[in-house]
């Protein structure tokens, strides 16, 4: 299978996905009168002959990129190229790649806030002057990669023989909010993985960021990966207990909060909402510290749906000092915040 064949399949199937509107998104945000092309990708012989392609107009953007890693391995995802090009020279009258550094900053901001939750089935790697790094979990871009000759990639790769356009396009849909944040939103704008659309409770038990099939094998088990996996175990356990207490129709996992983000678990019984934020840590204090700001935003940011109760959910036992702290917040500050210990040893929440 050639890159040209792959691009034609992606273009043809893209109309069923948000990614299919990429050129309309670019037209609207760039103030142009017409789209650059009717499909996300244009087949340019120069790049196709080299075994890769990026979206039409993407040379100096966070580019949606598809290419061969080897004769048998295909990559897909988003990339930032710090390799001087003729397009760069024409656009800036210079070959100085530092004009691309703000894109790395915004990419890092998105990964810092959401990488542990929404990007854990992607990998990141870079190429520097032909030397390719190992795969790693998406991370803040190290300063040493702010350098001419770097090609930074965030996405997936798998055998070409397993190519499935729907899988690739689903990944592009998930990366579209990252693209829009990097390219079209001011630095002070807080990135969101979903467009704010108001709150509408819908029961669900399937987690975000997991899928089967066409995915990268053999990822390094870094400390962050272990935290993510532990988080999912806690989430599974607590979700199952809440279902046992309230019924599956009243429990939602990774549910939209109505203001652009997601809550780990939400229950809605008799129109009474409760939000649960799960944390991995060695002490109740550490987990409360990390969860409190998120819960306050989820529950009280302008436009948010106010829950009756906020819960920090974690494994450590609630000690007397942490209990006293939460009681103070409830009584003196009128914040309905509680702690729920989750015990994985017996398979459900304690």
Short mmCIF file of C-alpha atoms in Angstrom, two decimals:
data_model
loop_
_atom_site.label_atom_id
_atom_site.label_comp_id
_atom_site.label_asym_id
_atom_site.label_seq_id
_atom_site.Cartn_x
_atom_site.Cartn_y
_atom_site.Cartn_z
CA UNK A 1 0.00 0.00 0.00
CA UNK A 2 1.34 3.44 -0.94
CA UNK A 3 0.97 6.78 0.81
CA UNK A 4 -1.11 7.96 -2.14
CA UNK A 5 -3.56 5.08 -1.66
CA UNK A 6 -3.71 5.76 2.09
CA UNK A 7 -4.41 9.47 1.56
CA UNK A 8 -7.20 8.75 -0.92
CA UNK A 9 -8.84 6.39 1.58
CA UNK A 10 -8.54 8.95 4.39
CA UNK A 11 -9.94 11.75 2.24
CA UNK A 12 -12.83 9.61 1.10
CA UNK A 13 -13.79 8.51 4.63
CA UNK A 14 -13.14 11.87 6.32
CA UNK A 15 -16.60 13.28 5.56
CA UNK A 16 -17.98 11.10 8.39
CA UNK A 17 -15.62 12.69 10.93
CA UNK A 18 -14.97 16.09 12.45
CA UNK A 19 -11.52 15.94 10.86
CA UNK A 20 -13.25 16.13 7.50
CA UNK A 21 -14.06 19.78 8.25
CA UNK A 22 -10.39 20.69 8.79
CA UNK A 23 -10.17 22.95 5.76
CA UNK A 24 -13.40 24.74 6.75
CA UNK A 25 -11.94 25.24 10.24
CA UNK A 26 -8.80 26.74 8.71
CA UNK A 27 -10.79 28.97 6.36
CA UNK A 28 -12.96 30.35 9.17
CA UNK A 29 -10.07 31.02 11.55
CA UNK A 30 -7.68 32.39 8.95
CA UNK A 31 -10.29 34.79 7.56
CA UNK A 32 -10.23 33.38 4.06
CA UNK A 33 -13.03 33.42 1.50
CA UNK A 34 -12.73 29.82 0.43
CA UNK A 35 -11.26 26.53 1.55
CA UNK A 36 -7.76 25.61 0.46
CA UNK A 37 -9.04 22.23 -0.76
CA UNK A 38 -12.13 20.06 -0.56
CA UNK A 39 -10.32 17.37 1.42
CA UNK A 40 -7.89 17.47 4.36
CA UNK A 41 -4.99 16.11 2.32
CA UNK A 42 -3.75 17.09 -1.10
CA UNK A 43 -1.50 14.60 -2.85
CA UNK A 44 1.77 16.39 -3.53
CA UNK A 45 4.22 14.30 -5.47
CA UNK A 46 7.31 15.66 -3.69
CA UNK A 47 6.16 14.42 -0.28
CA UNK A 48 4.41 11.27 -1.49
CA UNK A 49 7.63 10.16 -3.15
CA UNK A 50 9.36 10.56 0.22
CA UNK A 51 6.72 8.45 1.95
CA UNK A 52 4.79 11.00 3.99
CA UNK A 53 2.19 13.76 3.77
CA UNK A 54 0.66 16.47 5.94
CA UNK A 55 -2.65 18.30 5.67
CA UNK A 56 -2.99 20.92 2.98
CA UNK A 57 -1.57 24.19 4.36
CA UNK A 58 0.09 22.46 7.30
CA UNK A 59 3.76 23.06 6.59
CA UNK A 60 4.08 25.80 9.24
CA UNK A 61 1.23 24.57 11.44
CA UNK A 62 0.80 21.78 13.92
CA UNK A 63 0.41 19.38 11.04
CA UNK A 64 -1.74 16.30 10.73
CA UNK A 65 0.85 13.90 9.39
CA UNK A 66 0.79 10.41 7.88
CA UNK A 67 3.94 8.61 6.81
CA UNK A 68 6.03 5.48 6.68
CA UNK A 69 8.32 4.86 9.65
CA UNK A 70 9.75 1.96 7.67
CA UNK A 71 8.71 -0.19 4.74
CA UNK A 72 6.22 -2.00 6.96
CA UNK A 73 5.29 0.57 9.65
CA UNK A 74 2.87 3.49 9.25
CA UNK A 75 2.63 6.54 11.54
CA UNK A 76 -0.24 8.98 11.97
CA UNK A 77 -0.80 11.91 14.29
CA UNK A 78 0.29 15.53 14.66
CA UNK A 79 3.77 16.95 14.24
CA UNK A 80 5.82 20.11 14.56
CA UNK A 81 8.68 20.42 12.09
CA UNK A 82 11.68 22.56 13.02
CA UNK A 83 13.40 21.74 9.75
CA UNK A 84 14.04 24.85 7.60
CA UNK A 85 11.99 24.79 4.42
CA UNK A 86 11.31 26.91 1.37
CA UNK A 87 7.81 27.58 2.73
CA UNK A 88 9.36 28.99 5.91
CA UNK A 89 11.69 31.21 3.91
CA UNK A 90 8.87 32.55 1.73
CA UNK A 91 6.57 33.19 4.70
CA UNK A 92 9.09 34.86 7.04
CA UNK A 93 11.96 35.96 4.76
CA UNK A 94 14.09 33.82 7.03
CA UNK A 95 15.02 30.23 7.77
CA UNK A 96 14.83 30.81 11.50
CA UNK A 97 12.74 27.96 12.97
CA UNK A 98 12.23 29.79 16.27
CA UNK A 99 8.94 31.12 14.85
CA UNK A 100 7.63 27.61 15.51
CA UNK A 101 8.59 27.56 19.20
CA UNK A 102 5.25 29.01 20.42
CA UNK A 103 3.56 25.94 18.95
CA UNK A 104 5.74 23.72 21.12
CA UNK A 105 4.78 25.81 24.16
CA UNK A 106 1.07 25.37 23.49
CA UNK A 107 1.46 21.70 22.67
CA UNK A 108 3.20 21.30 26.03
CA UNK A 109 0.41 23.16 27.84
CA UNK A 110 -2.25 20.85 26.41
CA UNK A 111 -0.21 17.75 27.26
CA UNK A 112 0.53 19.03 30.77
CA UNK A 113 -3.16 19.48 31.53
CA UNK A 114 -4.68 16.53 29.66
CA UNK A 115 -1.90 14.12 28.74
CA UNK A 116 -2.47 11.78 31.67
CA UNK A 117 -6.16 11.41 30.82
CA UNK A 118 -6.81 11.83 27.11
CA UNK A 119 -3.52 11.09 25.38
CA UNK A 120 -2.36 7.92 27.13
CA UNK A 121 -2.95 5.69 24.12
CA UNK A 122 -0.74 7.94 22.00
CA UNK A 123 3.04 8.09 22.03
CA UNK A 124 5.52 10.86 21.39
CA UNK A 125 8.88 10.67 19.70
CA UNK A 126 11.26 12.95 17.85
CA UNK A 127 13.78 12.81 15.08
CA UNK A 128 16.89 14.98 15.13
CA UNK A 129 18.91 15.02 11.94
CA UNK A 130 17.94 11.45 11.13
CA UNK A 131 18.29 10.05 14.65
CA UNK A 132 14.92 8.81 15.89
CA UNK A 133 14.20 8.63 19.60
CA UNK A 134 12.37 5.82 21.36
CA UNK A 135 8.63 6.07 21.89
CA UNK A 136 7.58 7.77 25.13
CA UNK A 137 4.35 8.80 26.76
CA UNK A 138 3.25 12.31 25.67
CA UNK A 139 5.11 14.85 27.79
CA UNK A 140 6.01 18.52 28.02
CA UNK A 141 8.49 19.19 25.21
CA UNK A 142 12.03 19.37 26.69
CA UNK A 143 13.87 22.62 26.04
CA UNK A 144 16.71 20.80 24.31
CA UNK A 145 14.31 19.96 21.48
CA UNK A 146 13.76 23.65 20.71
CA UNK A 147 16.38 23.29 18.02
CA UNK A 148 16.75 23.41 14.26
CA UNK A 149 16.47 19.98 12.68
CA UNK A 150 13.95 18.52 15.15
CA UNK A 151 10.81 16.77 13.94
CA UNK A 152 8.46 16.15 16.88
CA UNK A 153 5.59 13.68 16.57
CA UNK A 154 2.60 12.79 18.76
CA UNK A 155 0.40 9.97 17.56
CA UNK A 156 0.57 6.27 16.83
CA UNK A 157 2.21 3.79 14.53
CA UNK A 158 1.45 0.21 13.53
CA UNK A 159 1.99 -2.24 10.67
CA UNK A 160 0.87 -0.92 7.32
CA UNK A 161 -0.99 -4.16 6.63
CA UNK A 162 -3.34 -3.33 9.52
CA UNK A 163 -4.21 0.12 8.19
CA UNK A 164 -7.80 1.09 8.94
CA UNK A 165 -8.87 4.60 7.86
CA UNK A 166 -11.60 4.76 10.52
CA UNK A 167 -9.11 4.14 13.32
CA UNK A 168 -6.76 6.84 12.00
CA UNK A 169 -9.61 9.31 11.52
CA UNK A 170 -10.93 8.67 15.04
CA UNK A 171 -7.48 9.57 16.33
CA UNK A 172 -7.42 12.71 14.18
CA UNK A 173 -10.81 13.69 15.65
CA UNK A 174 -9.37 13.34 19.15
CA UNK A 175 -6.36 15.46 18.20
CA UNK A 176 -8.44 18.18 16.54
CA UNK A 177 -8.96 20.17 19.81
CA UNK A 178 -5.18 20.17 20.29
CA UNK A 179 -4.71 21.48 16.75
CA UNK A 180 -7.29 24.25 17.22
CA UNK A 181 -5.74 25.29 20.53
CA UNK A 182 -2.21 25.44 19.10
CA UNK A 183 -3.16 27.24 15.91
CA UNK A 184 -6.10 29.52 16.67
CA UNK A 185 -6.42 30.31 20.37
CA UNK A 186 -4.55 32.96 22.34
CA UNK A 187 -1.95 31.93 24.88
CA UNK A 188 -4.13 32.97 27.80
CA UNK A 189 -6.98 30.72 26.60
CA UNK A 190 -7.40 27.55 28.65
CA UNK A 191 -7.30 24.46 26.41
CA UNK A 192 -10.33 22.18 26.37
CA UNK A 193 -10.53 18.66 24.89
CA UNK A 194 -14.19 19.17 23.95
CA UNK A 195 -16.20 22.18 22.82
CA UNK A 196 -18.33 23.46 25.74
CA UNK A 197 -21.86 22.32 25.00
CA UNK A 198 -23.76 22.49 28.27
CA UNK A 199 -24.39 19.65 30.69
CA UNK A 200 -26.60 16.72 29.78
CA UNK A 201 -26.22 13.66 32.01
CA UNK A 202 -25.79 10.44 30.04
CA UNK A 203 -24.91 7.15 31.76
CA UNK A 204 -21.74 5.50 30.49
CA UNK A 205 -19.24 2.93 31.73
CA UNK A 206 -16.59 2.90 28.99
CA UNK A 207 -13.40 4.86 29.76
CA UNK A 208 -11.77 7.55 27.66
CA UNK A 209 -8.45 6.93 26.00
CA UNK A 210 -8.75 3.16 25.62
CA UNK A 211 -9.30 1.18 22.47
CA UNK A 212 -8.43 -2.13 20.93
CA UNK A 213 -6.89 -3.02 17.63
CA UNK A 214 -4.59 -0.78 15.63
CA UNK A 215 -2.29 0.51 18.37
CA UNK A 216 1.40 0.74 19.17
CA UNK A 217 2.94 -2.23 20.94
CA UNK A 218 5.71 -2.36 23.49
CA UNK A 219 5.48 1.08 25.04
CA UNK A 220 7.85 1.78 27.86
CA UNK A 221 6.27 1.42 31.28
CA UNK A 222 7.25 4.77 32.72
CA UNK A 223 6.19 6.00 36.14
CA UNK A 224 3.43 8.07 34.54
CA UNK A 225 2.07 4.99 32.77
CA UNK A 226 1.88 3.19 36.09
CA UNK A 227 -0.03 6.12 37.61
CA UNK A 228 -2.48 6.11 34.71
CA UNK A 229 -3.09 2.38 35.06
CA UNK A 230 -3.58 2.72 38.83
CA UNK A 231 -6.02 5.56 38.25
CA UNK A 232 -8.07 3.32 35.96
CA UNK A 233 -8.10 0.52 38.53
CA UNK A 234 -9.44 2.90 41.18
CA UNK A 235 -11.97 4.26 38.71
CA UNK A 236 -13.13 0.75 37.79
CA UNK A 237 -13.53 -0.23 41.43
CA UNK A 238 -15.41 2.88 42.51
CA UNK A 239 -17.62 2.84 39.42
CA UNK A 240 -18.67 -0.73 40.11
CA UNK A 241 -19.55 0.08 43.71
CA UNK A 242 -21.56 3.16 42.69
CA UNK A 243 -23.43 1.05 40.15
CA UNK A 244 -24.20 -1.42 42.93
CA UNK A 245 -25.48 1.38 45.13
CA UNK A 246 -27.45 3.42 42.59
CA UNK A 247 -27.88 1.38 39.43
CA UNK A 248 -26.00 1.64 36.14
CA UNK A 249 -28.47 4.17 34.79
CA UNK A 250 -27.33 6.69 37.42
CA UNK A 251 -23.55 6.44 36.93
CA UNK A 252 -21.37 8.02 34.26
CA UNK A 253 -17.64 7.63 33.73
CA UNK A 254 -15.44 10.32 32.17
CA UNK A 255 -18.52 12.48 31.63
CA UNK A 256 -18.50 15.90 29.97
CA UNK A 257 -18.81 18.65 32.57
CA UNK A 258 -20.48 21.10 30.18
CA UNK A 259 -17.59 23.60 30.21
CA UNK A 260 -15.11 21.73 28.01
CA UNK A 261 -13.70 19.00 30.25
CA UNK A 262 -14.52 15.67 31.86
CA UNK A 263 -15.24 14.42 35.38
CA UNK A 264 -13.88 11.01 36.40
CA UNK A 265 -17.24 9.82 37.74
CA UNK A 266 -20.65 11.47 38.08
CA UNK A 267 -23.73 10.06 39.76
CA UNK A 268 -27.21 11.42 39.15
CA UNK A 269 -29.91 9.96 41.36
CA UNK A 270 -33.25 11.74 41.50
CA UNK A 271 -31.63 14.72 39.73
CA UNK A 272 -29.03 15.06 42.51
CA UNK A 273 -25.51 15.27 41.05
CA UNK A 274 -22.31 14.15 42.76
CA UNK A 275 -18.85 14.59 41.20
CA UNK A 276 -15.91 12.27 41.94
CA UNK A 277 -12.31 13.16 41.11
CA UNK A 278 -9.88 10.23 41.43
CA UNK A 279 -6.26 10.70 42.47
CA UNK A 280 -3.27 8.42 42.95
CA UNK A 281 -1.08 9.27 45.93
CA UNK A 282 0.45 8.07 49.18
CA UNK A 283 -1.55 10.30 51.51
CA UNK A 284 -5.04 11.75 51.70
CA UNK A 285 -3.49 15.22 51.95
CA UNK A 286 -1.63 14.85 48.65
CA UNK A 287 -4.73 13.55 46.88
CA UNK A 288 -6.95 16.31 48.28
CA UNK A 289 -4.44 18.97 47.28
CA UNK A 290 -4.34 17.72 43.69
CA UNK A 291 -8.09 17.15 43.32
CA UNK A 292 -9.55 20.19 45.05
CA UNK A 293 -8.84 22.76 42.33
CA UNK A 294 -10.27 20.52 39.63
CA UNK A 295 -13.43 19.79 41.59
CA UNK A 296 -13.99 23.47 42.31
CA UNK A 297 -13.64 24.27 38.61
CA UNK A 298 -15.90 21.40 37.55
CA UNK A 299 -18.59 22.48 39.97
CA UNK A 300 -18.43 26.27 40.05
CA UNK A 301 -16.77 27.69 36.93
CA UNK A 302 -19.18 29.97 35.03
CA UNK A 303 -21.52 27.78 33.04
CA UNK A 304 -20.86 24.67 35.15
CA UNK A 305 -23.60 22.41 36.45
CA UNK A 306 -23.49 22.71 40.26
CA UNK A 307 -23.40 19.31 42.00
CA UNK A 308 -24.73 18.72 45.47
CA UNK A 309 -21.50 17.02 46.58
CA UNK A 310 -17.85 16.91 45.52
CA UNK A 311 -15.74 13.85 46.32
CA UNK A 312 -12.01 13.25 46.32
CA UNK A 313 -11.61 9.51 45.70
CA UNK A 314 -8.32 7.79 46.48
CA UNK A 315 -6.72 4.79 48.16
CA UNK A 316 -5.06 6.29 51.30
CA UNK A 317 -6.99 6.31 54.53
CA UNK A 318 -8.43 9.65 55.60
CA UNK A 319 -6.40 10.74 58.63
CA UNK A 320 -7.62 13.08 61.36
CA UNK A 321 -5.91 16.20 60.00
CA UNK A 322 -7.29 15.69 56.49
CA UNK A 323 -10.73 15.01 57.91
CA UNK A 324 -10.56 18.22 59.96
CA UNK A 325 -9.45 20.17 56.89
CA UNK A 326 -12.42 18.99 54.82
CA UNK A 327 -14.79 19.67 57.68
CA UNK A 328 -13.49 23.25 57.85
CA UNK A 329 -14.07 23.71 54.11
CA UNK A 330 -17.61 22.44 54.48
CA UNK A 331 -18.53 24.49 57.55
CA UNK A 332 -16.56 27.71 57.14
CA UNK A 333 -16.41 27.96 53.35
CA UNK A 334 -19.66 26.20 52.48
CA UNK A 335 -17.91 23.85 50.04
CA UNK A 336 -19.63 20.42 49.97
CA UNK A 337 -16.35 18.47 49.71
CA UNK A 338 -15.89 14.92 51.04
CA UNK A 339 -13.33 12.12 50.81
CA UNK A 340 -14.05 8.58 49.68
CA UNK A 341 -11.43 5.91 50.26
CA UNK A 342 -11.23 3.20 47.61
CA UNK A 343 -9.81 -0.17 48.62
CA UNK A 344 -8.61 -2.23 45.67
CA UNK A 345 -7.77 -5.28 47.77
CA UNK A 346 -11.39 -6.39 47.97
CA UNK A 347 -12.29 -5.22 44.47
CA UNK A 348 -14.58 -2.32 45.25
CA UNK A 349 -14.68 1.00 47.05
CA UNK A 350 -14.36 0.95 50.83
#
